[in-house]
CSV table of C-alpha atoms and ligand atoms in Angstrom, one decimal:
chain,number,residue,atom,x,y,z
A,1,MET,CA,-9.0,-1.1,-23.5
A,2,PRO,CA,-7.5,2.3,-24.2
A,3,VAL,CA,-3.8,2.7,-24.0
A,4,PHE,CA,-2.0,6.0,-23.6
A,5,MET,CA,1.7,6.4,-24.5
A,6,LEU,CA,3.7,9.3,-22.9
A,7,ASP,CA,6.5,11.3,-24.3
A,8,VAL,CA,8.2,11.0,-20.9
A,9,LEU,CA,9.5,14.4,-19.6
A,10,PRO,CA,12.4,14.8,-17.2
A,11,SER,CA,11.2,15.7,-13.7
A,12,ASP,CA,12.6,19.2,-13.9
A,13,SER,CA,11.1,20.0,-17.3
A,14,SER,CA,8.9,23.1,-17.4
A,15,ALA,CA,7.5,22.1,-20.8
A,16,ALA,CA,3.7,22.0,-21.1
A,17,VAL,CA,2.3,18.6,-20.3
A,18,ALA,CA,-0.7,18.9,-22.6
A,19,GLY,CA,0.1,17.1,-25.9
A,20,THR,CA,2.6,14.7,-24.3
A,21,VAL,CA,0.0,11.9,-23.8
A,22,HIS,CA,-1.2,10.0,-26.9
A,23,ARG,CA,-4.2,7.6,-27.0
A,24,VAL,CA,-3.5,4.5,-29.0
A,25,GLU,CA,-5.9,1.7,-29.8
A,26,THR,CA,-4.9,-1.6,-28.2
A,27,GLY,CA,-4.3,-3.5,-31.4
A,28,THR,CA,-2.0,-0.8,-32.8
A,29,VAL,CA,0.3,-0.2,-29.8
A,30,THR,CA,3.9,-0.5,-30.7
A,31,LEU,CA,6.5,-1.0,-28.0
A,32,ASP,CA,10.1,-1.4,-29.0
A,33,VAL,CA,11.1,-5.1,-28.4
A,34,ARG,CA,14.5,-3.8,-27.0
A,35,ASP,CA,12.7,-2.0,-24.2
A,36,LEU,CA,14.1,-3.1,-20.8
A,37,GLY,CA,10.6,-3.1,-19.3
A,38,PRO,CA,9.2,-6.1,-21.2
A,39,SER,CA,12.6,-7.7,-21.8
A,40,ARG,CA,14.0,-7.6,-18.3
A,41,GLY,CA,11.1,-6.5,-16.0
A,42,ASP,CA,13.2,-3.4,-15.4
A,43,GLY,CA,10.7,-0.8,-14.6
A,44,VAL,CA,8.0,0.2,-12.0
A,45,PHE,CA,4.3,0.4,-12.1
A,46,GLU,CA,1.1,1.3,-10.1
A,47,THR,CA,-2.4,0.0,-10.4
A,48,ILE,CA,-4.9,2.8,-9.5
A,49,GLY,CA,-8.6,2.1,-8.9
A,50,VAL,CA,-11.1,4.3,-10.8
A,51,VAL,CA,-14.6,4.8,-9.3
A,52,ASP,CA,-17.2,7.0,-11.1
A,53,GLY,CA,-14.4,8.2,-13.4
A,54,HIS,CA,-12.3,9.3,-10.4
A,55,PRO,CA,-8.8,7.9,-9.9
A,56,GLN,CA,-8.5,7.0,-6.2
A,57,ALA,CA,-5.6,7.6,-3.7
A,58,LEU,CA,-3.7,9.5,-6.5
A,59,ASP,CA,-1.3,11.2,-4.2
A,60,ALA,CA,-0.3,8.0,-2.4
A,61,HIS,CA,0.2,6.2,-5.8
A,62,LEU,CA,2.3,9.0,-7.2
A,63,LYS,CA,4.4,9.0,-4.0
A,64,ARG,CA,4.9,5.2,-4.2
A,65,LEU,CA,5.7,5.4,-8.0
A,66,ALA,CA,8.5,8.0,-7.2
A,67,ASN,CA,9.8,5.8,-4.4
A,68,SER,CA,9.9,2.7,-6.6
A,69,ALA,CA,11.7,4.7,-9.3
A,70,HIS,CA,14.2,5.9,-6.7
A,71,LEU,CA,14.9,2.4,-5.5
A,72,LEU,CA,15.6,1.3,-9.1
A,73,ASP,CA,17.8,4.3,-9.8
A,74,LEU,CA,15.3,5.3,-12.5
A,75,PRO,CA,14.9,9.0,-13.4
A,76,GLU,CA,12.4,10.7,-11.1
A,77,PRO,CA,8.9,10.8,-12.7
A,78,HIS,CA,7.5,14.2,-13.8
A,79,GLU,CA,4.6,14.5,-11.3
A,80,ALA,CA,2.5,17.0,-13.3
A,81,GLN,CA,2.9,14.9,-16.4
A,82,TRP,CA,1.7,11.7,-14.7
A,83,ARG,CA,-1.2,13.5,-13.0
A,84,HIS,CA,-2.3,14.9,-16.4
A,85,ALA,CA,-1.9,11.4,-18.1
A,86,ILE,CA,-3.9,9.7,-15.3
A,87,THR,CA,-6.7,12.3,-15.6
A,88,VAL,CA,-6.8,11.8,-19.4
A,89,ALA,CA,-6.8,8.0,-19.0
A,90,ALA,CA,-9.4,7.9,-16.3
A,91,ALA,CA,-11.7,10.0,-18.4
A,92,SER,CA,-11.7,7.3,-21.1
A,93,LEU,CA,-13.4,4.8,-18.8
A,94,SER,CA,-17.2,4.5,-18.4
A,95,THR,CA,-18.5,6.1,-15.2
A,96,GLN,CA,-21.0,3.1,-14.9
A,97,ARG,CA,-18.4,0.5,-13.9
A,98,GLN,CA,-15.4,0.4,-11.6
A,99,GLY,CA,-12.1,0.2,-13.4
A,100,GLY,CA,-8.3,0.5,-13.1
A,101,LEU,CA,-5.3,2.2,-14.6
A,102,LYS,CA,-2.0,0.4,-14.9
A,103,ILE,CA,0.7,3.0,-15.1
A,104,VAL,CA,4.1,1.9,-16.2
A,105,LEU,CA,7.6,3.5,-16.3
A,106,THR,CA,10.4,1.5,-17.7
A,107,ARG,CA,14.2,2.0,-18.1
A,108,GLY,CA,13.4,2.4,-21.8
A,109,VAL,CA,15.2,1.0,-24.9
A,110,GLU,CA,18.7,-0.3,-23.9
A,111,GLY,CA,21.4,2.3,-24.5
A,112,THR,CA,19.1,5.3,-24.9
A,113,GLY,CA,18.7,6.4,-21.3
A,114,THR,CA,15.2,7.6,-22.1
A,115,PRO,CA,12.4,5.9,-20.0
A,116,THR,CA,9.2,4.6,-21.6
A,117,GLY,CA,5.9,5.4,-20.0
A,118,TRP,CA,2.4,4.2,-20.7
A,119,ILE,CA,-1.0,3.7,-19.1
A,120,VAL,CA,-3.6,0.9,-19.8
A,121,ALA,CA,-7.1,1.8,-18.8
A,122,SER,CA,-9.6,-1.1,-18.2
A,123,GLU,CA,-13.0,-1.7,-16.8
A,124,ALA,CA,-13.4,-4.3,-14.1
A,125,ALA,CA,-14.3,-7.7,-15.6
A,126,GLY,CA,-16.0,-9.2,-12.5
A,127,ASP,CA,-18.6,-8.1,-10.0
A,128,PHE,CA,-16.2,-8.2,-7.0
A,129,ALA,CA,-18.3,-11.0,-5.3
A,130,GLU,CA,-15.3,-11.7,-3.1
A,131,ARG,CA,-15.8,-8.4,-1.2
A,132,GLU,CA,-18.8,-10.2,0.4
A,133,ALA,CA,-18.2,-13.9,-0.2
A,134,GLY,CA,-14.6,-13.7,1.0
A,135,ILE,CA,-11.5,-15.6,-0.1
A,136,ARG,CA,-9.6,-18.8,0.9
A,137,VAL,CA,-5.8,-18.2,1.2
A,138,ILE,CA,-2.8,-20.4,1.6
A,139,THR,CA,0.5,-19.4,3.2
A,140,LEU,CA,3.6,-19.7,1.1
A,141,ASP,CA,7.3,-19.2,2.1
A,142,ARG,CA,8.6,-16.0,0.4
A,143,GLY,CA,12.1,-17.3,0.8
A,144,TYR,CA,13.3,-14.1,2.5
A,145,THR,CA,14.0,-13.4,6.1
A,146,SER,CA,12.2,-10.4,7.6
A,147,ASP,CA,15.4,-8.4,7.5
A,148,VAL,CA,15.8,-8.7,3.7
A,149,ALA,CA,15.2,-5.1,2.9
A,150,ALA,CA,18.1,-3.9,5.1
A,151,ARG,CA,20.4,-6.9,4.5
A,152,ALA,CA,20.0,-7.2,0.7
A,153,PRO,CA,18.5,-3.9,-0.8
A,154,TRP,CA,19.4,-5.0,-4.3
A,155,LEU,CA,16.5,-7.5,-4.1
A,156,LEU,CA,14.3,-4.4,-4.3
A,157,ALA,CA,11.9,-5.7,-1.7
A,158,GLY,CA,9.3,-2.9,-1.2
A,159,ALA,CA,9.6,-1.5,-4.7
A,160,LYS,CA,6.7,-2.1,-7.1
A,161,THR,CA,8.8,-3.4,-10.0
A,162,LEU,CA,7.5,-5.0,-13.2
A,163,SER,CA,9.1,-8.3,-12.1
A,164,TYR,CA,5.9,-10.0,-10.9
A,165,ALA,CA,6.5,-13.5,-12.4
A,166,VAL,CA,7.1,-14.9,-8.8
A,167,ASN,CA,3.9,-13.3,-7.6
A,168,MET,CA,1.9,-14.8,-10.5
A,169,ALA,CA,3.5,-18.2,-9.9
A,170,ALA,CA,2.4,-18.1,-6.3
A,171,LEU,CA,-1.2,-17.3,-7.3
A,172,ARG,CA,-1.2,-20.3,-9.7
A,173,GLU,CA,0.1,-22.5,-6.8
A,174,ALA,CA,-2.9,-21.2,-4.8
A,175,ARG,CA,-5.3,-22.3,-7.5
A,176,ARG,CA,-3.6,-25.7,-7.8
A,177,ARG,CA,-4.3,-26.1,-4.1
A,178,GLY,CA,-8.0,-25.0,-4.4
A,179,ALA,CA,-7.5,-21.6,-2.9
A,180,ASP,CA,-8.0,-18.0,-4.2
A,181,ASP,CA,-5.0,-16.2,-3.0
A,182,VAL,CA,-1.7,-16.4,-1.1
A,183,VAL,CA,-0.2,-14.8,2.1
A,184,PHE,CA,3.6,-14.8,1.8
A,185,VAL,CA,5.4,-15.6,5.0
A,186,SER,CA,9.1,-14.7,5.7
A,187,SER,CA,11.3,-17.7,6.2
A,188,ASP,CA,11.6,-16.7,9.9
A,189,GLY,CA,7.8,-17.0,10.3
A,190,TYR,CA,6.3,-13.5,9.9
A,191,VAL,CA,3.3,-12.5,7.7
A,192,MET,CA,4.5,-10.4,4.8
A,193,GLU,CA,1.9,-9.5,2.1
A,194,ALA,CA,-0.1,-11.2,-0.7
A,195,PRO,CA,1.1,-11.2,-4.3
A,196,THR,CA,-1.1,-8.2,-5.2
A,197,SER,CA,-2.5,-7.0,-1.8
A,198,THR,CA,-1.8,-6.1,1.8
A,199,VAL,CA,-2.8,-8.2,4.8
A,200,ILE,CA,-5.0,-6.5,7.5
A,201,LEU,CA,-6.1,-8.2,10.7
A,202,ARG,CA,-8.5,-7.2,13.5
A,203,PHE,CA,-7.8,-8.1,17.2
A,204,GLY,CA,-10.6,-6.7,19.3
A,205,ASP,CA,-10.6,-2.9,18.6
A,206,CYS,CA,-7.1,-2.9,17.1
A,207,ILE,CA,-6.5,-3.1,13.3
A,208,VAL,CA,-3.0,-4.4,12.5
A,209,THR,CA,-0.9,-4.7,9.3
A,210,PRO,CA,2.6,-6.1,8.9
A,211,ARG,CA,5.4,-3.5,9.2
A,212,THR,CA,6.8,-2.5,5.8
A,213,ASP,CA,10.4,-2.6,6.9
A,214,ILE,CA,10.3,-6.4,6.6
A,215,GLY,CA,10.5,-5.9,2.9
A,216,ILE,CA,6.9,-5.5,1.7
A,217,LEU,CA,5.2,-2.8,-0.4
A,218,PRO,CA,3.5,0.0,1.5
A,219,GLY,CA,-0.1,-0.3,0.5
A,220,THR,CA,-2.2,2.7,-0.5
A,221,SER,CA,-5.5,0.8,0.3
A,222,GLN,CA,-4.0,-0.1,3.8
A,223,LEU,CA,-3.4,3.6,4.4
A,224,SER,CA,-7.0,4.4,3.6
A,225,VAL,CA,-8.3,1.5,5.7
A,226,PHE,CA,-6.2,2.8,8.7
A,227,ALA,CA,-7.8,6.3,8.2
A,228,PHE,CA,-11.2,4.7,8.1
A,229,ALA,CA,-10.6,2.7,11.2
A,230,GLU,CA,-9.2,5.6,13.2
A,231,ALA,CA,-12.3,7.7,12.2
A,232,ARG,CA,-14.4,4.8,13.7
A,233,GLY,CA,-12.4,5.0,17.0
A,234,LEU,CA,-10.4,1.8,16.3
A,235,ARG,CA,-6.7,1.6,17.1
A,236,THR,CA,-4.2,0.9,14.3
A,237,GLU,CA,-0.8,-0.6,14.5
A,238,GLU,CA,2.0,-1.7,12.1
A,239,ALA,CA,3.6,-4.7,13.7
A,240,LEU,CA,5.7,-7.8,13.3
A,241,VAL,CA,2.9,-10.4,12.8
A,242,PRO,CA,3.8,-14.1,13.5
A,243,VAL,CA,2.1,-16.4,11.0
A,244,GLY,CA,0.0,-18.0,13.8
A,245,ASP,CA,-1.8,-14.7,14.2
A,246,LEU,CA,-3.6,-15.2,10.9
A,247,THR,CA,-5.9,-17.8,12.6
A,248,ARG,CA,-5.9,-16.1,16.0
A,249,ALA,CA,-7.4,-12.8,14.5
A,250,ASP,CA,-11.0,-11.8,15.0
A,251,ALA,CA,-11.1,-11.0,11.3
A,252,ALA,CA,-8.7,-10.7,8.4
A,253,TRP,CA,-8.6,-9.1,4.9
A,254,LEU,CA,-6.6,-8.7,1.8
A,255,VAL,CA,-6.8,-5.2,0.5
A,256,SER,CA,-5.8,-3.7,-2.8
A,257,SER,CA,-6.6,-0.8,-5.1
A,258,VAL,CA,-9.2,-2.4,-7.5
A,259,ARG,CA,-10.5,-5.4,-5.5
A,260,LEU,CA,-10.6,-3.3,-2.3
A,261,ALA,CA,-11.2,-5.3,0.9
A,262,ALA,CA,-11.8,-9.1,0.6
A,263,PRO,CA,-12.4,-10.9,3.9
A,264,ILE,CA,-10.3,-14.0,4.4
A,265,THR,CA,-12.5,-17.0,5.3
A,266,HIS,CA,-9.8,-19.7,5.5
A,267,VAL,CA,-6.1,-19.9,6.0
A,268,ASP,CA,-4.6,-23.2,4.9
A,269,GLY,CA,-8.0,-24.8,5.3
A,270,ALA,CA,-8.6,-23.4,8.8
A,271,ASP,CA,-11.6,-21.1,9.4
A,272,VAL,CA,-11.1,-17.4,10.0
A,273,PRO,CA,-14.1,-15.4,11.4
A,274,VAL,CA,-15.6,-12.9,8.9
A,275,ASP,CA,-16.7,-9.5,10.2
A,276,LEU,CA,-19.3,-8.6,7.5
A,277,GLU,CA,-20.4,-5.4,9.1
A,278,LEU,CA,-16.9,-4.0,9.3
A,279,THR,CA,-16.1,-5.3,5.8
A,280,ARG,CA,-19.1,-3.5,4.3
A,281,ALA,CA,-18.2,-0.3,6.0
A,282,MET,CA,-14.6,-0.6,5.0
A,283,ASN,CA,-15.5,-1.1,1.3
A,284,ALA,CA,-18.0,1.7,1.4
A,285,ALA,CA,-15.2,4.0,2.8
A,286,LEU,CA,-12.8,2.8,0.1
A,287,LEU,CA,-15.3,3.4,-2.7
A,288,ALA,CA,-16.0,6.9,-1.4
A,289,ARG,CA,-12.4,8.0,-1.4
A,290,GLU,CA,-11.7,11.4,-2.9
A,291,ASN,CA,-8.0,10.9,-2.6
B,301,PLP,N1,1.5,-5.7,-2.0
B,301,PLP,C1,1.8,-6.0,-3.3
B,301,PLP,C2,2.9,-6.9,-3.6
B,301,PLP,C3,1.0,-5.5,-4.4
B,301,PLP,O1,1.3,-5.8,-5.6
B,301,PLP,C4,-0.1,-4.6,-4.1
B,301,PLP,C5,-0.9,-4.0,-5.2
B,301,PLP,O2,-0.8,-4.3,-6.3
B,301,PLP,C6,-0.3,-4.3,-2.8
B,301,PLP,C7,0.4,-4.9,-1.8
B,301,PLP,C8,-1.5,-3.4,-2.4
B,301,PLP,O3,-1.3,-2.1,-2.7
B,301,PLP,P1,-2.4,-1.1,-3.1
B,301,PLP,O4,-3.3,-1.1,-1.9
B,301,PLP,O5,-1.7,0.2,-3.2
B,301,PLP,O6,-3.1,-1.5,-4.3
């Protein structure tokens, strides 16, 4: 699992980016224990899918990284440096297997004002059977109302921060209840997102996803799914989705950058129809992305 450390450049630096990215073997990585990323979860990240050595949806990931950094008042990422680092890291992966890059930007060591940046490259461990077999999900209360982003922006809803302990706890709760994943619901009853993916539903010829202004992350895979759907002549809509719609839908998926589209087969034990033909076409389109 190759790791790449960056000498993080300020966004307005005109210095050459070559030579600012250093490969380190996993066992020898040193990260300062005073770094606010690991010690407080004070930083942002992206997980980028890699297919045939190609990082997918790179523009959308870099845009979201910059937006997350902005929401946390972190220095703006140097786009050319991250593009270079991502290219270097992607080239370290085998072209035989799908993989992922976790790119991280933290507030750095307390008191220095210098961010820390790194990338971990990894090959996918599993065979993505869930893209065909589907997943069972449970709904869990996120504890926020759907106006949280506007009412309490300091909660950073919609930023991809390193503070994922709640998301991971929700996934453990799903496993305890015999399910694979979670759909978070706002405390006023609207579908939000999953701990590491976006919810997509089909009603007839319309593909729907929850509006991001309810305090959820804008998904890069969701953007690609909407482009795919529109090219197929389907309508697309961002909407307020009442939780009951999960079992009224003609099909439902969780989508994310490495797993891609996993059809939902059950919500809280109730059956959800699976549209295998559309799922296969969706995953083929996601795998074929150039950007
Ligand atoms: N929502 C959350 C909370 C996530 O963590 C993720 C991805 O990790 C997503 C949605 C899906 O985003 P993407 O499609 O860009 O991977």
